[in-house]
Amino acid sequence: MNTMILFRHAARLLLGITFFIGACNGFLYGSGMQPIMPANPEIIAVFQGSNAWLLMLKTVELACSLLLLSSRLVLPALIALAPIVLGIAVVHATLDPGFLPAAGLIFGLESYLLYIYGKRGIEERQWKREARKHSGKRGIRNIGPF
């Protein structure tokens, strides 16, 4: 197997596992239980009065992480995670600079996967368009030689 394909799958799985653990941790915090991973008190103070916002954010993270881990609808999952990843980078750059290397890794993985899967989607659409030209079929319904 090509090393770039292995790296793409490793990046997808690493990002999926990261968001899955983060979503589970957020659900534990949102339900009033003790979270698995410790969190910075300044960041927790941002979400202090808005459990609904935190639960909505963690629901999106959980759904997208499951899509990434199952390798289904990867590009839409990455697009849905893009603003969340940007928010993670900004929050940790301003409130928790000690976590900035990990936030940079998450941002880098997201950017790489968006580039790879976006490029792959464009190439597949072009391939289908070319195949349609050479098949001799015309129109959406392919009804006769009109």
Short mmCIF file of C-alpha atoms in Angstrom, two decimals, residues 7-16 18-19 68 78 85 102-117:
data_model
loop_
_atom_site.label_atom_id
_atom_site.label_comp_id
_atom_site.label_asym_id
_atom_site.label_seq_id
_atom_site.Cartn_x
_atom_site.Cartn_y
_atom_site.Cartn_z
CA PHE A 7 -0.77 8.53 6.14
CA ARG A 8 -4.22 9.69 4.99
CA HIS A 9 -5.91 6.86 6.90
CA ALA A 10 -3.74 7.42 9.98
CA ALA A 11 -4.55 11.15 9.96
CA ARG A 12 -8.28 10.43 9.57
CA LEU A 13 -8.27 7.91 12.41
CA LEU A 14 -6.19 10.15 14.70
CA LEU A 15 -8.53 13.09 14.13
CA GLY A 16 -11.58 10.85 14.65
CA THR A 18 -9.29 12.87 19.17
CA PHE A 19 -12.76 14.27 18.57
CA LEU A 68 -14.39 9.83 10.34
CA LEU A 78 -14.45 17.53 7.79
CA VAL A 85 -11.15 23.25 14.75
CA ALA A 102 -1.76 19.91 20.13
CA ALA A 103 -4.23 22.46 18.73
CA GLY A 104 -1.77 23.09 15.89
CA LEU A 105 -1.60 19.35 15.21
CA ILE A 106 -5.40 19.13 15.09
CA PHE A 107 -5.51 22.16 12.77
CA GLY A 108 -2.81 20.63 10.54
CA LEU A 109 -4.57 17.25 10.33
CA GLU A 110 -7.87 18.93 9.50
CA SER A 111 -6.27 21.09 6.80
CA TYR A 112 -4.43 18.14 5.26
CA LEU A 113 -7.51 15.94 5.19
CA LEU A 114 -9.67 18.73 3.73
CA TYR A 115 -7.11 19.19 0.97
CA ILE A 116 -6.78 15.47 0.21
CA TYR A 117 -10.48 14.59 0.32
#
